[in-house]
Amino acid sequence: MRNNAVLNVALVGNPNTGKTSLFNQLTGLKQKVGNYPGITVDKKHGKCKISDELTAEIVDLPGTYSINPQTLDETIVLETLLNKKNESYPDAIIVVAEVENLKRNLLLFTQIKDLQIPTILVINMSDQMERKGINIDIETLKTALKTEIVLISSRKNIGIDVLKKELANYKNWNTETLANISTKIDANYFSELEKTFSENSLYKSWLLITQQEYCHFLTEAQNKKINTFKTDVEKIKKYQHKETIFRYQKINEILKTAYKVDKSKATDLRSKLDSILTHKIWGYVIFAFILLLIFQSIFEWASFPMDLIDGIFAKLSQLAKNNLPEGVFTNLIAEGIIPGIGGVLIFIPQIAILFLFISLLEETGYMSRVVFLMDKIMRKFGMSGKSIIPLISGTACAIPAVMASRNISNWKERLITILVVPFTTCSARLPVYAILISLIIPSKRIFGIFNLQGLTLMALYLLGFTAAIFSAILLNNVLKVEHRSFFVIEMPNYKVPSVKNVFYEVVEKTKAFILGAGKIILALSIVLWFLASNGTSAYKNAEKHVTTLEENSNLDNEALQKKIASYKLENSYIGTMGKFIEPVIEPMGYDWKIGIALISSFAAREVFVGALATIYSVESEGEDVGTIKERMGAEINPKTGLKRFNFATGMSLLLFYAFAMQCIGTLAIVKRETKSWKWPILQLVGMGALAYIAAFLAFNILS
Amino acid sequence: MGDTIASLRIGERGIIEDFSLDIIPLCLLEMGCLPGKEVSLIQIAPLKDPLYIKVNGSHLAIRKEMADLINITKL
């Protein structure tokens, strides 16, 4: 123990055992997520009071079927349980199983038990035993598994206190091994292994041999020793298979006496639901309907709170300007910080609704059916049925979507999914689309029911999906990646979602997104404000320069101030940058001011609107500019004398934003997930080229 | 002879025969798909792939290419 009264506890278990429910019951609102999920693997932990003297620090490890990892998240389980220097290395382990799938759950338990760390078995959903006709002889099971067992129902809060009492007593738990793998497989090999690594339990040493590539904590000397046992790779693979078969034999023997199911009580709700939800017609109809519902809700439900947030921050900005003493500091608050925070918070409604739906789909068990339905179709595009989850999540934000691709075990399918996800229309594109559409598309109805602006928005969503699919097909044919396809998913039983679990999930994911992405957006707003209100010598001498100009001698004071302001902006640092890239973006119909917005958008797309707002409000020097939309509508292209945001430029911008990879956050997470700069650079260049060509063509054809 | 999980029809059952260990991934074994265990086909996805099976008490979906590698004796 690190402190005299804090106990490190690890929660381990198969997916769908209610492990997270138990975690929520134990820790409640005292739980935290380590880091932004994009930066490291999501690590949920929280404190739980065990007794007056003892507090447990509980870590909810990713759900896994075995200690042998298949996915990136699962390697965390291995690393935490094997590396004694890991800050979460447990003093005690809780293995969560559930009544219906006890046999498969016990495989993981026997593996964990053999690590000889104090371990307890918790059997969840015990309240459903009677209904399902399941009878477990706990005493027999305890003796056979050499462990304490607690029956709980995490949803109904049954048995949690008993578990806490047991935890306080963890030092007295039996730490004997369960499956003596050595004698059954190869007595010589394993006794040699045991001798060489006498400091470890035998099973831990065996895991170091088989999972060496994931054990980054090993020293060079240890690796060398391990390698002496890895001369015959085929043999080791065979031993792993034998070990699993042996463990199941043992489990079967134990359960034969301790676990009884009365089959007459089994209901066929599951098979009834399955036959509808995976039906060759109804399955797709229902899925399409659910998708439609999700998108509708994102727009319909979110628009009111979003307008509210928008309005409140516009008022706050004005309020700060009016009431604080004039000066640089006030400008920073009113033009930099307040709009910056507003620009982050405005995403909460949409993100929360999307996470609410995803969490519901996963909690009920429906998501696995979607994966099952879509796998063959997605495979035609080089992806997997599991790619559906990232592609749907991508409509909120590409960052969690890229991370959601982790459970695709086939590397090529996963890579393609990661590469095409940024094409899906994320919520950061929405404010850009919204303002451009309202400028260039008239708000009229077609066929009496469809709003033309709404249809345009939908077309842009479809465009994003189409781009994703086509680039996936292209990548599938071009990429030469060695891959072996292991596609095994569990089809869990249907469940009524737990309100508590869904609530925690939505709060936690939304919070993580807002804090993670919010920092970047806020920081950039401030940087942008600074770059726009400072500049080189031409900027500093703006007032003198403009007033002494011959052509300005007849202007009244107000017009003169305006000239000074725009001259200042042109010569500010950001203006210089915008001017610098103007020749490159002119063929798409943009000027240096849009150029500034484009540069800023490379941090995050939604900065586009804020950047234009900042530029115009700095330019207007404090006078009331009206809404950003009015200001954009009034902008004139000096070369043509026509409106700057006309149909051609607007379409060109829409296409540019639909295709271009303008998100540092996504590039960083792709680098992290693919462990190479090659793929994010490919995205940046490929998507950028497509965006440039599409915008160029649109502008030149339409104007 | 020659029956595999892929040749089952919906509702049919079979017993898994010994399979070659180096073809079948460890994770499938760990999910309960072991020689000697009963397997039944619950559902086939609309485009004939993947297959939704129940084996050794677990409900799993596997792709046809994998199902084709697992020999069974039909019941």
Short mmCIF file of N, CA, C and O in Angstrom, two decimals, chain A residues 211-254:
data_model
loop_
_atom_site.label_atom_id
_atom_site.label_comp_id
_atom_site.label_asym_id
_atom_site.label_seq_id
_atom_site.Cartn_x
_atom_site.Cartn_y
_atom_site.Cartn_z
N GLN A 211 3.31 -12.56 -23.98
CA GLN A 211 2.85 -11.21 -24.28
C GLN A 211 3.98 -10.20 -24.19
O GLN A 211 3.75 -9.02 -23.92
N GLN A 212 5.20 -10.65 -24.43
CA GLN A 212 6.37 -9.78 -24.24
C GLN A 212 6.24 -8.44 -24.97
O GLN A 212 6.57 -7.39 -24.44
N GLU A 213 5.68 -8.48 -26.21
CA GLU A 213 5.59 -7.26 -27.02
C GLU A 213 4.76 -6.16 -26.35
O GLU A 213 4.92 -4.99 -26.66
N TYR A 214 3.85 -6.54 -25.46
CA TYR A 214 3.01 -5.53 -24.80
C TYR A 214 3.57 -5.10 -23.46
O TYR A 214 3.02 -4.21 -22.82
N CYS A 215 4.61 -5.78 -22.99
CA CYS A 215 5.14 -5.47 -21.66
C CYS A 215 6.30 -4.49 -21.79
O CYS A 215 7.46 -4.89 -21.78
N HIS A 216 5.96 -3.22 -21.91
CA HIS A 216 6.99 -2.21 -22.18
C HIS A 216 7.83 -1.89 -20.96
O HIS A 216 8.81 -1.17 -21.05
N PHE A 217 7.41 -2.42 -19.82
CA PHE A 217 8.12 -2.10 -18.60
C PHE A 217 9.35 -2.99 -18.38
O PHE A 217 10.13 -2.77 -17.46
N LEU A 218 9.54 -3.98 -19.23
CA LEU A 218 10.64 -4.92 -19.03
C LEU A 218 12.00 -4.28 -19.30
O LEU A 218 12.13 -3.46 -20.20
N THR A 219 12.99 -4.66 -18.51
CA THR A 219 14.34 -4.15 -18.75
C THR A 219 15.01 -5.00 -19.82
O THR A 219 14.53 -6.08 -20.17
N GLU A 220 16.12 -4.49 -20.32
CA GLU A 220 16.83 -5.21 -21.37
C GLU A 220 17.26 -6.60 -20.90
O GLU A 220 17.14 -7.59 -21.62
N ALA A 221 17.74 -6.64 -19.66
CA ALA A 221 18.21 -7.92 -19.11
C ALA A 221 17.05 -8.92 -19.02
O ALA A 221 17.19 -10.10 -19.37
N GLN A 222 15.89 -8.40 -18.58
CA GLN A 222 14.72 -9.28 -18.48
C GLN A 222 14.30 -9.78 -19.87
O GLN A 222 14.00 -10.96 -20.04
N ASN A 223 14.31 -8.86 -20.84
CA ASN A 223 13.94 -9.25 -22.20
C ASN A 223 14.86 -10.35 -22.73
O ASN A 223 14.42 -11.27 -23.41
N LYS A 224 16.14 -10.22 -22.40
CA LYS A 224 17.11 -11.20 -22.87
C LYS A 224 16.78 -12.58 -22.29
O LYS A 224 16.79 -13.58 -23.00
N LYS A 225 16.48 -12.56 -20.99
CA LYS A 225 16.14 -13.83 -20.33
C LYS A 225 14.89 -14.44 -20.95
O LYS A 225 14.81 -15.65 -21.17
N ILE A 226 13.93 -13.58 -21.22
CA ILE A 226 12.66 -14.05 -21.80
C ILE A 226 12.91 -14.69 -23.16
O ILE A 226 12.35 -15.73 -23.49
N ASN A 227 13.77 -14.04 -23.94
CA ASN A 227 14.01 -14.54 -25.30
C ASN A 227 14.57 -15.96 -25.32
O ASN A 227 14.34 -16.69 -26.29
N THR A 228 15.27 -16.35 -24.27
CA THR A 228 15.81 -17.71 -24.26
C THR A 228 14.69 -18.76 -24.20
O THR A 228 14.90 -19.91 -24.55
N PHE A 229 13.50 -18.32 -23.78
CA PHE A 229 12.37 -19.26 -23.73
C PHE A 229 11.49 -19.19 -24.98
O PHE A 229 10.47 -19.85 -25.07
N LYS A 230 11.88 -18.32 -25.92
CA LYS A 230 11.01 -18.12 -27.08
C LYS A 230 11.63 -18.65 -28.37
O LYS A 230 11.34 -18.13 -29.45
N THR A 231 12.44 -19.68 -28.26
CA THR A 231 13.11 -20.18 -29.47
C THR A 231 12.12 -20.83 -30.43
O THR A 231 12.28 -20.76 -31.62
N ASP A 232 11.08 -21.45 -29.90
CA ASP A 232 10.13 -22.14 -30.77
C ASP A 232 8.74 -21.47 -30.65
O ASP A 232 7.96 -21.76 -29.75
N VAL A 233 8.48 -20.56 -31.58
CA VAL A 233 7.24 -19.76 -31.52
C VAL A 233 6.00 -20.63 -31.68
O VAL A 233 4.99 -20.45 -30.99
N GLU A 234 6.09 -21.60 -32.60
CA GLU A 234 4.95 -22.48 -32.84
C GLU A 234 4.56 -23.25 -31.58
O GLU A 234 3.40 -23.44 -31.27
N LYS A 235 5.60 -23.67 -30.86
CA LYS A 235 5.36 -24.45 -29.65
C LYS A 235 4.62 -23.60 -28.62
O LYS A 235 3.66 -24.06 -28.00
N ILE A 236 5.04 -22.34 -28.50
CA ILE A 236 4.41 -21.47 -27.52
C ILE A 236 2.94 -21.25 -27.87
O ILE A 236 2.05 -21.28 -27.01
N LYS A 237 2.66 -21.06 -29.16
CA LYS A 237 1.28 -20.88 -29.60
C LYS A 237 0.44 -22.11 -29.23
O LYS A 237 -0.69 -22.00 -28.75
N LYS A 238 1.04 -23.27 -29.47
CA LYS A 238 0.32 -24.51 -29.17
C LYS A 238 0.04 -24.61 -27.67
O LYS A 238 -1.05 -24.99 -27.26
N TYR A 239 1.03 -24.22 -26.87
CA TYR A 239 0.85 -24.27 -25.42
C TYR A 239 -0.25 -23.32 -24.96
O TYR A 239 -1.00 -23.62 -24.02
N GLN A 240 -0.34 -22.17 -25.61
CA GLN A 240 -1.40 -21.21 -25.25
C GLN A 240 -2.78 -21.81 -25.50
O GLN A 240 -3.69 -21.68 -24.70
N HIS A 241 -2.91 -22.47 -26.66
CA HIS A 241 -4.18 -23.13 -26.98
C HIS A 241 -4.49 -24.21 -25.95
O HIS A 241 -5.59 -24.32 -25.45
N LYS A 242 -3.46 -25.01 -25.65
CA LYS A 242 -3.65 -26.10 -24.69
C LYS A 242 -4.06 -25.56 -23.34
O LYS A 242 -4.92 -26.11 -22.66
N GLU A 243 -3.42 -24.44 -22.97
CA GLU A 243 -3.72 -23.83 -21.68
C GLU A 243 -5.22 -23.45 -21.61
O GLU A 243 -5.89 -23.73 -20.61
N THR A 244 -5.71 -22.83 -22.69
CA THR A 244 -7.11 -22.40 -22.70
C THR A 244 -8.05 -23.59 -22.61
O THR A 244 -9.02 -23.59 -21.85
N ILE A 245 -7.73 -24.63 -23.39
CA ILE A 245 -8.58 -25.82 -23.35
C ILE A 245 -8.57 -26.44 -21.96
O ILE A 245 -9.61 -26.80 -21.39
N PHE A 246 -7.39 -26.45 -21.36
CA PHE A 246 -7.25 -27.00 -20.02
C PHE A 246 -8.06 -26.21 -18.99
O PHE A 246 -8.74 -26.77 -18.13
N ARG A 247 -8.00 -24.88 -19.11
CA ARG A 247 -8.76 -24.04 -18.18
C ARG A 247 -10.26 -24.31 -18.31
O ARG A 247 -10.97 -24.40 -17.31
N TYR A 248 -10.72 -24.42 -19.56
CA TYR A 248 -12.15 -24.68 -19.75
C TYR A 248 -12.56 -26.05 -19.19
O TYR A 248 -13.64 -26.21 -18.64
N GLN A 249 -11.68 -27.04 -19.35
CA GLN A 249 -11.97 -28.37 -18.78
C GLN A 249 -12.21 -28.26 -17.29
O GLN A 249 -13.17 -28.78 -16.74
N LYS A 250 -11.29 -27.53 -16.65
CA LYS A 250 -11.36 -27.36 -15.21
C LYS A 250 -12.67 -26.65 -14.81
O LYS A 250 -13.37 -27.06 -13.88
N ILE A 251 -12.98 -25.56 -15.56
CA ILE A 251 -14.20 -24.79 -15.27
C ILE A 251 -15.44 -25.67 -15.44
O ILE A 251 -16.35 -25.65 -14.61
N ASN A 252 -15.46 -26.42 -16.53
CA ASN A 252 -16.60 -27.31 -16.78
C ASN A 252 -16.82 -28.30 -15.65
O ASN A 252 -17.94 -28.53 -15.22
N GLU A 253 -15.69 -28.88 -15.18
CA GLU A 253 -15.78 -29.82 -14.07
C GLU A 253 -16.42 -29.18 -12.85
O GLU A 253 -17.30 -29.74 -12.21
N ILE A 254 -15.95 -27.97 -12.56
CA ILE A 254 -16.45 -27.27 -11.36
C ILE A 254 -17.93 -26.93 -11.51
O ILE A 254 -18.74 -27.15 -10.61
#
